[in-house]
PDB file of C-alpha atoms in Angstrom:
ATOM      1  CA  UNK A 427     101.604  70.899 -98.783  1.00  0.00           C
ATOM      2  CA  UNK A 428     104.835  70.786 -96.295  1.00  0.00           C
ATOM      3  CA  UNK A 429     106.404  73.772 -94.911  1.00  0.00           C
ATOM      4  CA  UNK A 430     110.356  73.093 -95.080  1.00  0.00           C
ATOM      5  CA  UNK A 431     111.999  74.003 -91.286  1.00  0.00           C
ATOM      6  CA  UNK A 432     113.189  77.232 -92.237  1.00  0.00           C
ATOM      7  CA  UNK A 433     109.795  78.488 -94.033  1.00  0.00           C
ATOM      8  CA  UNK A 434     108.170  76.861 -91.220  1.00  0.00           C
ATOM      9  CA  UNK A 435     109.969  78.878 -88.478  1.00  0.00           C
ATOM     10  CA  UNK A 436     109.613  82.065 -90.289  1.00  0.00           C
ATOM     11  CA  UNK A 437     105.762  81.593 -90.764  1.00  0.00           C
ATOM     12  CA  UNK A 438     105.668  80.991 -86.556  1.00  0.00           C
ATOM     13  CA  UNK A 439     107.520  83.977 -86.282  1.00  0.00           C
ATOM     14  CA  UNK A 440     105.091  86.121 -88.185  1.00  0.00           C
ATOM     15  CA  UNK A 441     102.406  85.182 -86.481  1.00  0.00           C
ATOM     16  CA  UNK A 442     103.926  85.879 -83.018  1.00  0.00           C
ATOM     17  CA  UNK A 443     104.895  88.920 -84.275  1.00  0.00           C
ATOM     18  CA  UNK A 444     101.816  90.605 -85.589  1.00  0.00           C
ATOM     19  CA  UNK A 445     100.233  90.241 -81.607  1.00  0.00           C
ATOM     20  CA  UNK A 446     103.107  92.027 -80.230  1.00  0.00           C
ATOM     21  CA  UNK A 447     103.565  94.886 -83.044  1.00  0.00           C
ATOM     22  CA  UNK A 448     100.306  95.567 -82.422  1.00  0.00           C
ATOM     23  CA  UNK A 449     100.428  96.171 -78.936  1.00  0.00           C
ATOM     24  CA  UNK A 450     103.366  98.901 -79.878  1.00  0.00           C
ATOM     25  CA  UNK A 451     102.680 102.101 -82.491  1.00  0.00           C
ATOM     26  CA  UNK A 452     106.723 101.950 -82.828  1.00  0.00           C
ATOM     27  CA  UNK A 453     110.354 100.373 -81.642  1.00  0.00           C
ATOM     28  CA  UNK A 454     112.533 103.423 -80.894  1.00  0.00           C
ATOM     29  CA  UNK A 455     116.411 102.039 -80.336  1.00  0.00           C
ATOM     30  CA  UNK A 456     114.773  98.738 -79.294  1.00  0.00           C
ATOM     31  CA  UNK A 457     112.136 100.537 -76.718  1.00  0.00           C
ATOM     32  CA  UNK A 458     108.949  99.916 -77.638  1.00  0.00           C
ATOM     33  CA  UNK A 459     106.180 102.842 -77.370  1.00  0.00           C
ATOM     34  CA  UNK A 460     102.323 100.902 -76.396  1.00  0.00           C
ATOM     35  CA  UNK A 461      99.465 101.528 -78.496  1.00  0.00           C
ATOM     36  CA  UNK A 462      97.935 102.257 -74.968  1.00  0.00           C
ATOM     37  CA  UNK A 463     100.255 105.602 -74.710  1.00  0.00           C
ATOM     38  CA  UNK A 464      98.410 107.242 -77.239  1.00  0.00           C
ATOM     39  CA  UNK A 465      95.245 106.170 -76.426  1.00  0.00           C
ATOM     40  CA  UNK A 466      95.484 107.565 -73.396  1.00  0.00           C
ATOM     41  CA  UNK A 467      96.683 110.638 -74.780  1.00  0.00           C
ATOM     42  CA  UNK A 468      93.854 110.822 -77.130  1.00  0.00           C
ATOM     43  CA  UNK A 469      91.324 110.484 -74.552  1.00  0.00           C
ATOM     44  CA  UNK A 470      92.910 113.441 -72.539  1.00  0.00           C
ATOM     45  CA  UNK A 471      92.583 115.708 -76.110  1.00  0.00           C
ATOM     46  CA  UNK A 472      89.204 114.698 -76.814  1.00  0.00           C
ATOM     47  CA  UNK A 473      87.783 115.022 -72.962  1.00  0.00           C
ATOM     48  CA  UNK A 474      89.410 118.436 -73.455  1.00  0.00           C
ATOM     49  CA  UNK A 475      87.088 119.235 -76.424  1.00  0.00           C
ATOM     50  CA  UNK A 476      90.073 120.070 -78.235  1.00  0.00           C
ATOM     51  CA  UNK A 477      89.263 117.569 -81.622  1.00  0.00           C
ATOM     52  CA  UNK A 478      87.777 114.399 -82.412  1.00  0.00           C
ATOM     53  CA  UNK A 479      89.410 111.054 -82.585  1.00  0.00           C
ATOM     54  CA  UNK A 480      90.720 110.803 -85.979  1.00  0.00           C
ATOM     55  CA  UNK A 481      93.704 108.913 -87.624  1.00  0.00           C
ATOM     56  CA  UNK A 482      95.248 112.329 -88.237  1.00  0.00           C
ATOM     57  CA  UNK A 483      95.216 113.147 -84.613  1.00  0.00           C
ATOM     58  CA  UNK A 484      96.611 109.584 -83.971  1.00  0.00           C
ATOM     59  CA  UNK A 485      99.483 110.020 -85.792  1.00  0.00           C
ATOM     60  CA  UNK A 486     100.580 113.599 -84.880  1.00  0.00           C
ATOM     61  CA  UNK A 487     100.343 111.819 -81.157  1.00  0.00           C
ATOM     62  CA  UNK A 488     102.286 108.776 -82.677  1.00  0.00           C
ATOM     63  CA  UNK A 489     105.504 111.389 -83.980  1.00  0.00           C
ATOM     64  CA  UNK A 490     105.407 113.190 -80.868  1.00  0.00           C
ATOM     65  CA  UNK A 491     105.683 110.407 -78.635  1.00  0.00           C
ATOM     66  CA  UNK A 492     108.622 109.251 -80.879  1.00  0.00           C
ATOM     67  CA  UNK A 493     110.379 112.607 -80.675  1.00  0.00           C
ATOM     68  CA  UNK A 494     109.821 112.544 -76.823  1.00  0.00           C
ATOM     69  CA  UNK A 495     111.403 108.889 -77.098  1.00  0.00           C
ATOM     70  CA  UNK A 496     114.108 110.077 -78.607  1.00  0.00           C
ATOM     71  CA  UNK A 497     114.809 112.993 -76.401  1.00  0.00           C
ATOM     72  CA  UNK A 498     114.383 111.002 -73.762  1.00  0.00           C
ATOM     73  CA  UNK A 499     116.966 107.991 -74.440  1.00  0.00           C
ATOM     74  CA  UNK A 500     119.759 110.458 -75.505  1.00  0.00           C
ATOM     75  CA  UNK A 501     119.256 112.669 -72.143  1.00  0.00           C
ATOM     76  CA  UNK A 502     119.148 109.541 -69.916  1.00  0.00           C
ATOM     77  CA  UNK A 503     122.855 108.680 -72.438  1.00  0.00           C
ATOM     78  CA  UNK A 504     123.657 112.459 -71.617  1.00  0.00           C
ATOM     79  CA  UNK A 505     123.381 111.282 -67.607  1.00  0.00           C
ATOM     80  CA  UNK A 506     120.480 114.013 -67.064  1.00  0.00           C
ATOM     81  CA  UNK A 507     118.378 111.392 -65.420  1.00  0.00           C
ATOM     82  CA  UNK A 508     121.114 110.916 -62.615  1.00  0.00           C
ATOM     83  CA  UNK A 509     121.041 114.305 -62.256  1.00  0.00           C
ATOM     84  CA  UNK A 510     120.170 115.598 -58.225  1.00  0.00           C
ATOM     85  CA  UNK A 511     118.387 118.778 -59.557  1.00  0.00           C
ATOM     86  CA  UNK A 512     116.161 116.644 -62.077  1.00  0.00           C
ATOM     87  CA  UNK A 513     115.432 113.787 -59.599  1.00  0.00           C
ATOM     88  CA  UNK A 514     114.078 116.090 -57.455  1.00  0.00           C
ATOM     89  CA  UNK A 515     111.659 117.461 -60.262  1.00  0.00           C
ATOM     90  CA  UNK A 516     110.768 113.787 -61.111  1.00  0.00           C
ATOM     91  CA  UNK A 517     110.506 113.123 -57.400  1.00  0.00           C
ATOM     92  CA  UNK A 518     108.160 116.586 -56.964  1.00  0.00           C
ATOM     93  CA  UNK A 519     106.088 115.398 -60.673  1.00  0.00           C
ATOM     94  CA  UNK A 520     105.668 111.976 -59.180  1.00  0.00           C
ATOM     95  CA  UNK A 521     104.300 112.869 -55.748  1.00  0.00           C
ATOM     96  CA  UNK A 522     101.861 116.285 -57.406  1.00  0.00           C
ATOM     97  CA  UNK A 523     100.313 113.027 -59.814  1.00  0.00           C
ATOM     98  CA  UNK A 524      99.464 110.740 -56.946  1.00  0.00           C
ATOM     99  CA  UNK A 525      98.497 113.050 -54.689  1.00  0.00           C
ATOM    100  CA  UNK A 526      95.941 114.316 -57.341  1.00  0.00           C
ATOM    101  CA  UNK A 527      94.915 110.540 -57.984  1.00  0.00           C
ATOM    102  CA  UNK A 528      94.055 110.731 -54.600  1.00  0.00           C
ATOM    103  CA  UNK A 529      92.518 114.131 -54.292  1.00  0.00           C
ATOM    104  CA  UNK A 530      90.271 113.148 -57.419  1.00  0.00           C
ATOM    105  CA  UNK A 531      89.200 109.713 -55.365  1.00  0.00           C
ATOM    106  CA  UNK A 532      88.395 111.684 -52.291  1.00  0.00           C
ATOM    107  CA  UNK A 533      86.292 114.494 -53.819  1.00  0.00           C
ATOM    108  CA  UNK A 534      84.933 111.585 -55.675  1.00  0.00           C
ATOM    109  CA  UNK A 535      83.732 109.616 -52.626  1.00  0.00           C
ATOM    110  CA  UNK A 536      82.766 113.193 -51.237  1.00  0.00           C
ATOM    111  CA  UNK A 537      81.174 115.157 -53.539  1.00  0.00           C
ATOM    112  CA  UNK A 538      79.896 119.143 -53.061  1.00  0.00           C
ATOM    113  CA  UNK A 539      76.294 118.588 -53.453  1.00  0.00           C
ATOM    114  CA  UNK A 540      73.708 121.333 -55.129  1.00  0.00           C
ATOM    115  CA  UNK A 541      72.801 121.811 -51.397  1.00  0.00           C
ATOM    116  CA  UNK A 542      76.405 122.659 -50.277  1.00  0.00           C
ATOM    117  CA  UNK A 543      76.388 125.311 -53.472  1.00  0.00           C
ATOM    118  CA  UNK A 544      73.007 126.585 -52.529  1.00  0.00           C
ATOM    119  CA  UNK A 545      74.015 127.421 -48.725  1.00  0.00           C
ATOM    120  CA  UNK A 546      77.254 128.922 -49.550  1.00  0.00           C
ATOM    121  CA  UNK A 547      75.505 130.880 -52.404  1.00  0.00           C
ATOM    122  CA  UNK A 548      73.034 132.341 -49.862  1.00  0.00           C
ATOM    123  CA  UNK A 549      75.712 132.817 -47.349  1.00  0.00           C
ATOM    124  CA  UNK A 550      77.629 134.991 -49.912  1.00  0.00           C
ATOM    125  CA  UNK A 551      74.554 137.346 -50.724  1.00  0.00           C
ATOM    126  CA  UNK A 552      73.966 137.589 -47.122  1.00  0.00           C
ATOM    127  CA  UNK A 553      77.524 138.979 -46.686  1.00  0.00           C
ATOM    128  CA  UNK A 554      77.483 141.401 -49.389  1.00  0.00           C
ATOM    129  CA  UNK A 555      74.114 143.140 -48.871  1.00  0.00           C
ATOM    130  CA  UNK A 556      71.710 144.180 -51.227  1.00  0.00           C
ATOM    131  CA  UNK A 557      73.085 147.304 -52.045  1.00  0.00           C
ATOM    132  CA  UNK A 558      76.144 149.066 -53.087  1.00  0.00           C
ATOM    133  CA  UNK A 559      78.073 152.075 -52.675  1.00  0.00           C
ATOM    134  CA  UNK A 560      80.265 154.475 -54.607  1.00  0.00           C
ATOM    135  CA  UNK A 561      83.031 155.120 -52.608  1.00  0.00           C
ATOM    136  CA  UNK A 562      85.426 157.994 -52.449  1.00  0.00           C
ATOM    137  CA  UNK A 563      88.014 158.265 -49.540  1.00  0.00           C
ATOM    138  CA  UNK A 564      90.637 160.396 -48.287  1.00  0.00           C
ATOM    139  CA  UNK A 565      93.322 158.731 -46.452  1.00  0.00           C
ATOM    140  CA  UNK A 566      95.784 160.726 -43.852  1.00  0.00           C
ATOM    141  CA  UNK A 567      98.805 159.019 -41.756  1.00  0.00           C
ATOM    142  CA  UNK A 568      97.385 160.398 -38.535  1.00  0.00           C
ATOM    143  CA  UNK A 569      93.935 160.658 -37.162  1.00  0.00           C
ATOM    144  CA  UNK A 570      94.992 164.587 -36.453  1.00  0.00           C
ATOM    145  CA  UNK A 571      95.281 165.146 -40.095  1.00  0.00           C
ATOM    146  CA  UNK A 572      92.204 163.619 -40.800  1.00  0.00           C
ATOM    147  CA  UNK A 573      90.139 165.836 -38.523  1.00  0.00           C
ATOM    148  CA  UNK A 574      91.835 168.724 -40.268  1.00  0.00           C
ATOM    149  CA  UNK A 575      90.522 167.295 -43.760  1.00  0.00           C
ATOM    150  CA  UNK A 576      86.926 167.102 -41.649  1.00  0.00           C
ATOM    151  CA  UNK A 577      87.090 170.647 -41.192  1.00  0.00           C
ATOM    152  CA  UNK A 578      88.237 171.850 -44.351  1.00  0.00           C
ATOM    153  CA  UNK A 579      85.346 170.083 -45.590  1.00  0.00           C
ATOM    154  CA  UNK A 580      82.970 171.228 -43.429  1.00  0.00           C
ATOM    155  CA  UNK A 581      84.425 174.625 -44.334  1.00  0.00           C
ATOM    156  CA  UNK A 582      83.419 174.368 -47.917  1.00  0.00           C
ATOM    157  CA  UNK A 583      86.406 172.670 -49.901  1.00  0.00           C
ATOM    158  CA  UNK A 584      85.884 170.417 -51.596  1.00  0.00           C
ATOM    159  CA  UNK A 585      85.926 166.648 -50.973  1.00  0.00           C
ATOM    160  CA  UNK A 586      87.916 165.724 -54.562  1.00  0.00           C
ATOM    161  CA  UNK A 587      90.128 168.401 -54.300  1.00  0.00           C
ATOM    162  CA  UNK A 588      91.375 167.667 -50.484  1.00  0.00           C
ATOM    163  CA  UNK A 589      91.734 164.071 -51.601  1.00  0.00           C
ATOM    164  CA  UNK A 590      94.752 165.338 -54.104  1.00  0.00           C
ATOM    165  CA  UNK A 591      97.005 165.500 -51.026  1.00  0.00           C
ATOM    166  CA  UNK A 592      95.407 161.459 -49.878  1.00  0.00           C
ATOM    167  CA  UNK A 593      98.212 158.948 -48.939  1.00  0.00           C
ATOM    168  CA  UNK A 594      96.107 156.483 -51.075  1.00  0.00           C
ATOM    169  CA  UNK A 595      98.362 157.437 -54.177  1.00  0.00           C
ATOM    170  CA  UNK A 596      95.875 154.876 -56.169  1.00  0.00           C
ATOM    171  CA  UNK A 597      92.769 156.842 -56.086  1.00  0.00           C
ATOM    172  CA  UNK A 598      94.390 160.300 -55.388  1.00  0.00           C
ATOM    173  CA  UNK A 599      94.991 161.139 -58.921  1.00  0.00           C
ATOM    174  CA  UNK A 600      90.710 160.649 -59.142  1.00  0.00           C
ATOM    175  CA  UNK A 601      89.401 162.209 -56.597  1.00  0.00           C
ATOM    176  CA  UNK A 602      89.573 159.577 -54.042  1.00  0.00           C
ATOM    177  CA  UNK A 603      87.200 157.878 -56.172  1.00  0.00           C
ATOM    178  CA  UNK A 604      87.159 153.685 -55.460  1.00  0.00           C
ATOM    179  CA  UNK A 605      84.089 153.236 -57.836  1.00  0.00           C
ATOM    180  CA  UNK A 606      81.163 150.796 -57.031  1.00  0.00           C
ATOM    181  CA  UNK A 607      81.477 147.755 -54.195  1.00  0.00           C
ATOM    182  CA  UNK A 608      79.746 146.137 -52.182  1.00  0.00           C
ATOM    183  CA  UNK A 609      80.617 146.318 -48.440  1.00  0.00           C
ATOM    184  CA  UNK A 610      82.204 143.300 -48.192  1.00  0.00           C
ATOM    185  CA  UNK A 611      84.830 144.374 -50.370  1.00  0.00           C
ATOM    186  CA  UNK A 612      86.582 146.245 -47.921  1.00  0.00           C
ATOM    187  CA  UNK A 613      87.621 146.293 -44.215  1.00  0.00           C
ATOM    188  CA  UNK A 614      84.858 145.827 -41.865  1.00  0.00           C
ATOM    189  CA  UNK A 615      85.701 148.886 -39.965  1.00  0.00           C
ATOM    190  CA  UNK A 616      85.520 151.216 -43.399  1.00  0.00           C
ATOM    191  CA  UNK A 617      82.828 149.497 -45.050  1.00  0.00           C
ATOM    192  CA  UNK A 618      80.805 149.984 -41.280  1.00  0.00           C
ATOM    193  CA  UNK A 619      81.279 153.401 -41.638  1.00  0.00           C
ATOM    194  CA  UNK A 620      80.067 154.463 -44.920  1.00  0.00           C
ATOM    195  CA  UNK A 621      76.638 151.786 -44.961  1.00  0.00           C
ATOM    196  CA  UNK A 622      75.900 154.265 -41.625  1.00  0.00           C
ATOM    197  CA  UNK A 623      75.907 157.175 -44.492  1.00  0.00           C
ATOM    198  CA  UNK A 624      73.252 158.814 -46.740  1.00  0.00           C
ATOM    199  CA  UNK A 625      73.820 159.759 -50.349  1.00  0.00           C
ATOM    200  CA  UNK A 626      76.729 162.686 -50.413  1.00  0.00           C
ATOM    201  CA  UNK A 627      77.428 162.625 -46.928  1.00  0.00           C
ATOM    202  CA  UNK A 628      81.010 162.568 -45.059  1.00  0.00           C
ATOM    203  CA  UNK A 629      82.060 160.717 -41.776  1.00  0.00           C
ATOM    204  CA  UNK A 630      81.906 162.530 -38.760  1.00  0.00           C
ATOM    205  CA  UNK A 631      85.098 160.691 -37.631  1.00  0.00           C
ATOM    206  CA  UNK A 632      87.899 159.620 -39.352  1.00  0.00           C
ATOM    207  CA  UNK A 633      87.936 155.970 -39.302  1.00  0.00           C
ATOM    208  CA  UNK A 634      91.023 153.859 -38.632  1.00  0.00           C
ATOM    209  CA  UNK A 635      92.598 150.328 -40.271  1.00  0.00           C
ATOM    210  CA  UNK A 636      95.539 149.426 -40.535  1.00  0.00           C
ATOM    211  CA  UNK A 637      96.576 151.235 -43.840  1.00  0.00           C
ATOM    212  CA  UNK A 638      95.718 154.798 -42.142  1.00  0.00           C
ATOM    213  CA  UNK A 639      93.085 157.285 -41.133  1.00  0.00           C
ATOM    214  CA  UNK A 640      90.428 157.700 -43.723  1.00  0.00           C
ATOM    215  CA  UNK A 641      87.285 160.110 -44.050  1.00  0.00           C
ATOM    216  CA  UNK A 642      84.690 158.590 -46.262  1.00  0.00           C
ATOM    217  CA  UNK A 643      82.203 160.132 -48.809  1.00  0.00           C
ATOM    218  CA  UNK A 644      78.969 158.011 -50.161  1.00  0.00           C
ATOM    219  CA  UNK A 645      78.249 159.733 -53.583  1.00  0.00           C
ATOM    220  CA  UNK A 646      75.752 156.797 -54.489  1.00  0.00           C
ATOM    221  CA  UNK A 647      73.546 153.883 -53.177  1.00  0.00           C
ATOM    222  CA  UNK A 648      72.182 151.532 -55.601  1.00  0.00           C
ATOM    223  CA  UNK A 649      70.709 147.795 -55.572  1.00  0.00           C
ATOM    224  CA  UNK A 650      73.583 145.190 -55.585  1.00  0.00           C
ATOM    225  CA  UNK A 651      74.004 143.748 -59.435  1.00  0.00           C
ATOM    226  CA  UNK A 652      75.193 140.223 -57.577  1.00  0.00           C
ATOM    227  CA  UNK A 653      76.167 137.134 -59.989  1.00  0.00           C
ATOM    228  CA  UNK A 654      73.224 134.841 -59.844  1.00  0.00           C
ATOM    229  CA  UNK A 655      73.258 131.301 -58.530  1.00  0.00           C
ATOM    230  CA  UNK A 656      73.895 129.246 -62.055  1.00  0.00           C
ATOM    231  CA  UNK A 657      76.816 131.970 -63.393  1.00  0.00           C
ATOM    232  CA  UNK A 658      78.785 131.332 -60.188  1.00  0.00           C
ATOM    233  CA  UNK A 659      78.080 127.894 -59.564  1.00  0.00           C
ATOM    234  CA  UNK A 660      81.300 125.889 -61.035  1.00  0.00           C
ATOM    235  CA  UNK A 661      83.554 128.633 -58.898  1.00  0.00           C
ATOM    236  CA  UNK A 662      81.398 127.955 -55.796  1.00  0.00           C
ATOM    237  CA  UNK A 663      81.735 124.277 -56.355  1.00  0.00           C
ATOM    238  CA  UNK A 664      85.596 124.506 -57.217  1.00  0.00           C
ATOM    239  CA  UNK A 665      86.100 127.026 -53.436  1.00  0.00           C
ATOM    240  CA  UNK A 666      83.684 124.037 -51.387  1.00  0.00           C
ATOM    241  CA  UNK A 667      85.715 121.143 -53.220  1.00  0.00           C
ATOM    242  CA  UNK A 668      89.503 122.792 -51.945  1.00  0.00           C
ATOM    243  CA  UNK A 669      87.476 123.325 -48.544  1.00  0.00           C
ATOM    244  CA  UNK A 670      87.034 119.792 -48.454  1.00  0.00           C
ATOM    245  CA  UNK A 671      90.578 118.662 -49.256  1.00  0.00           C
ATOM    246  CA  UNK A 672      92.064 121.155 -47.068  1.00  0.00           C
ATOM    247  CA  UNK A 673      89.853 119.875 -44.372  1.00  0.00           C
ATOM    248  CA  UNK A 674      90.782 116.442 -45.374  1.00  0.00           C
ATOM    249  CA  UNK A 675      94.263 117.430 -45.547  1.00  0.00           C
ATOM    250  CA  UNK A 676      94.614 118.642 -41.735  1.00  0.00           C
ATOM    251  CA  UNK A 677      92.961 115.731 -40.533  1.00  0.00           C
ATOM    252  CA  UNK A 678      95.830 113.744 -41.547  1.00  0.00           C
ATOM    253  CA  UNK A 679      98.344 115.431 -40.588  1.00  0.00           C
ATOM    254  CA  UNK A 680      96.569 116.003 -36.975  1.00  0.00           C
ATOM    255  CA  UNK A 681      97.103 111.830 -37.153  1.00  0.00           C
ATOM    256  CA  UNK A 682     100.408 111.867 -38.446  1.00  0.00           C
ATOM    257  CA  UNK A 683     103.476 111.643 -36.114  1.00  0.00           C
ATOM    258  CA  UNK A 684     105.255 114.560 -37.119  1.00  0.00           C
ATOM    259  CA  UNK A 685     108.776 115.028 -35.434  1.00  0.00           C
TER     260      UNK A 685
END
């Protein structure tokens, strides 16, 4: 059998054509959209454990990438893309993506090991103690007014009832009450004073930072429930990772010629 030139040239054509369509999920306006677009996006929904692959998932990802073509060709016709505001957002997108490419790469090459995690773990109980405290507080502007609160409650009035007049309007309403914490959730000078205290005792003193003058009540001690190694691992690891890239960070721009 002979193909004539015309059948001839449109057999050629098919088969060039099947290559290249396949390469493309769809020819919006003449711009093609690859196959590869929404296989990447695909991998990005499935690493999220959001669904499986699936040709349903395919071809909700195959419409939306049209729409978005669509969109996109009619605001570029519009003149949004010459636009100074929205350069600057593609300018801002463009540099956040690389410079995570290039965050991911370091932390990649420099990894937080289990030993890092232990360490800072350890460090953190170390900080916080083995015990903590329920907290009340009354908190004066002057260190006058809180010796006058001492008195009254070395007089006999009571600690929850003085702490109604406390510049803390927060915990005023409750007695001065700040509930359970450990000591290193608060000031060093406050949380020195009250660790120095025995169940229901007051300061002596009123003790200063910078928020005011405060007298300080202990109404409990108890062990320390602290988050065990494994349930704060990933945040750990996320904190040492940032160290790192901050680190990493000033190190560059130390070599950088700034001007």
């Amino acid at each position: 059998m002979t193909f004539k030139p015309a059948k001839l040239l449109i057999a050629l054509l098919a088969v060039i054509a099947v290559p290249a369509f396949a390469q493309n999920v769809a020819v919006v306006n003449g711009k093609a959209i690859p196959t590869s677009r929404v296989d990447a996006v695909v991998k990005q929904v499935v690493a999220q454990g959001q669904q499986p692959d699936s040709p349903q998932l395919r071809d909700l990802i195959k419409k939306d990438l049209i729409g978005r073509e669509v969109l996109m060709q009619e605001a570029e016709k519009q003149g949004f893309a010459k636009d100074a505001a929205v350069k600057a957002q593609v300018e801002n997108a463009r540099q956040a993506i690389i410079i995570n490419a290039l965050v991911g790469d370091y932390i990649k090459k420099n990894p937080v090991t289990d030993a890092d995690i232990k360490a800072e773990y350890d460090k953190f109980v170390a900080q916080n103690g083995d015990k903590e405290y329920h907290v009340r507080h009354i908190m004066m502007a002057t260190e006058a007014e809180a010796n006058d609160v001492i008195a009254k409650i070395k007089g006999g009035a009571k600690f929850e009832e003085l702490a109604k007049n406390s510049k803390d309007t927060g915990s005023a309403a409750n007695g001065g009450d700040l509930d359970w914490a450990v000591p290193a959730a608060f000031p060093p000078a406050f949380s020195a004073a009250f660790v120095a205290l025995q169940k229901g005792q007051v300061t002596e003193k009123p003790v200063q930072t910078p928020n005011g003058f405060h007298v300080i009540k202990v109404d409990d001690i108890r062990a320390a429930k602290l988050p065990t190694l494994e349930e704060v691992k990933p945040q750990v690891a996320e904190a040492l990772a940032q160290k790192k890239v901050q680190a990493y960070q000033e190190e560059l721009v130390k070599k950088a010629k700034v001007q």
